Amino acid sequence: MLAKPRGFCAGVVRAVQVVELALEAHGAPVYVLHEIIHNQRVLADLCNRGAVFVERLDEVPPRACLIFSAHGVARTIEREARQRGLQVIDATCPLVAKVHLEVMQHARAGRDLIMIGHAGHPEVVGTLGRFDTSRGGSTHLVENLDGVQALRVRDPMRVAVVTQTTLSVEDTRRVLAALRSRFPAIVEPRRDDICYATQSRQNGVRSLLPRVDLVLVVGARNSSNANRLREVARSGGCEAHLVQDAGEIDVRWLRPGIVIGITAGASTPAVLVDELVERLKDLGAGVVTEMDGEDESVSFRLPASLLRATARHPTRTTTDEEAQLL
Ligand code: SF4
């Protein structure tokens, strides 16, 4: 049973298109700071076409074209890239950029910022790096309920919270409740920071759970939202495994008569799910059905400079749905 929705989200589609268009506009090589998205198949394909993935700016030659990944970057990285004279194209997902805006507003208001997220994840590093401490505020990262108790802020009446976009909805709700009880004046986002794609994929897994014996999540081991999908399945009492591709199926998970649910993280291309299904058919799976679920119609505009450079023209303005998300 295939969960719906699953796989690529609008931010990932946009990020991959940005690299493809940059290759068309500037020619190879184009440099990408960090993995543009967390998926080895996609990265290998883009590498073959001339993308070069780097971890540091000093790996990029002067005046080369540099793309920031969908996860976003800190202000210092933007500044350094400018100083090095690089031609920067920003593929930060607009929903991550929305969180960046919130962070900058809280910094200007002199609040301490609490971010709920996973230490070291590129999105978290980038988001915390948007905070300007010159107005006296500082940042605090909270990963779980224990972290809430350990927090020490400058003024409990002047704190705000944002979250990573790809967290577990349920876990985050609990951490937010604990923060509210410790800091009743805490300023929260007007709209959820956990993005539409993360929420809808977690809902998709939840609706699989009453009908399946095993959940397979297709996604990279370093993909936050793929890991959360496995957690959602396990916390619903179901056996669940994360597999990067069909080659990682362990036949010991399979037994006659079981129903297998399949989903995929927001950075997993559909072909990996198709290959997994084919492999399961080879191993004896019978009927394949797709669950009912949310239809997604979200798409994000590409950077105008890139469209101009490739002589393409934006054919639409922001949709109502996109405007609401932002
Ligand atoms: S998972 Fe959400 S925040 Fe991340 S790229 Fe996709 S839409 Fe954007």
Coordinates of C-alpha atoms and ligand atoms in Angstrom, one line a residue, residues 9-12 70 93 95-96 123 165-166 195-198 225 266 300, ligand 1:
C9 CA 7.9 18.3 -2.2
A10 CA 7.7 21.6 -4.0
G11 CA 10.9 23.0 -2.3
V12 CA 12.9 20.0 -3.5
A70 CA 17.2 24.1 -0.2
C93 CA 13.1 26.7 0.0
L95 CA 9.2 27.9 3.5
V96 CA 12.7 27.9 5.1
E123 CA 18.7 23.9 8.0
T165 CA 10.5 22.6 9.0
T166 CA 10.9 18.9 9.0
C195 CA 6.0 22.7 6.4
Y196 CA 3.0 21.5 4.5
A197 CA 5.0 18.6 2.9
T198 CA 6.3 17.3 6.2
N225 CA 11.8 14.2 7.2
A266 CA 10.3 14.8 0.6
F300 CA 7.3 27.6 -6.0
Ligands
SF4_1 S1 10.5 19.7 3.1 FE1 9.2 21.5 3.3 S2 10.7 23.1 3.9 FE2 11.9 21.4 3.1 S3 12.2 21.8 1.0 FE3 10.3 20.6 1.1 S4 8.6 22.1 1.2 FE4 10.6 23.2 1.7

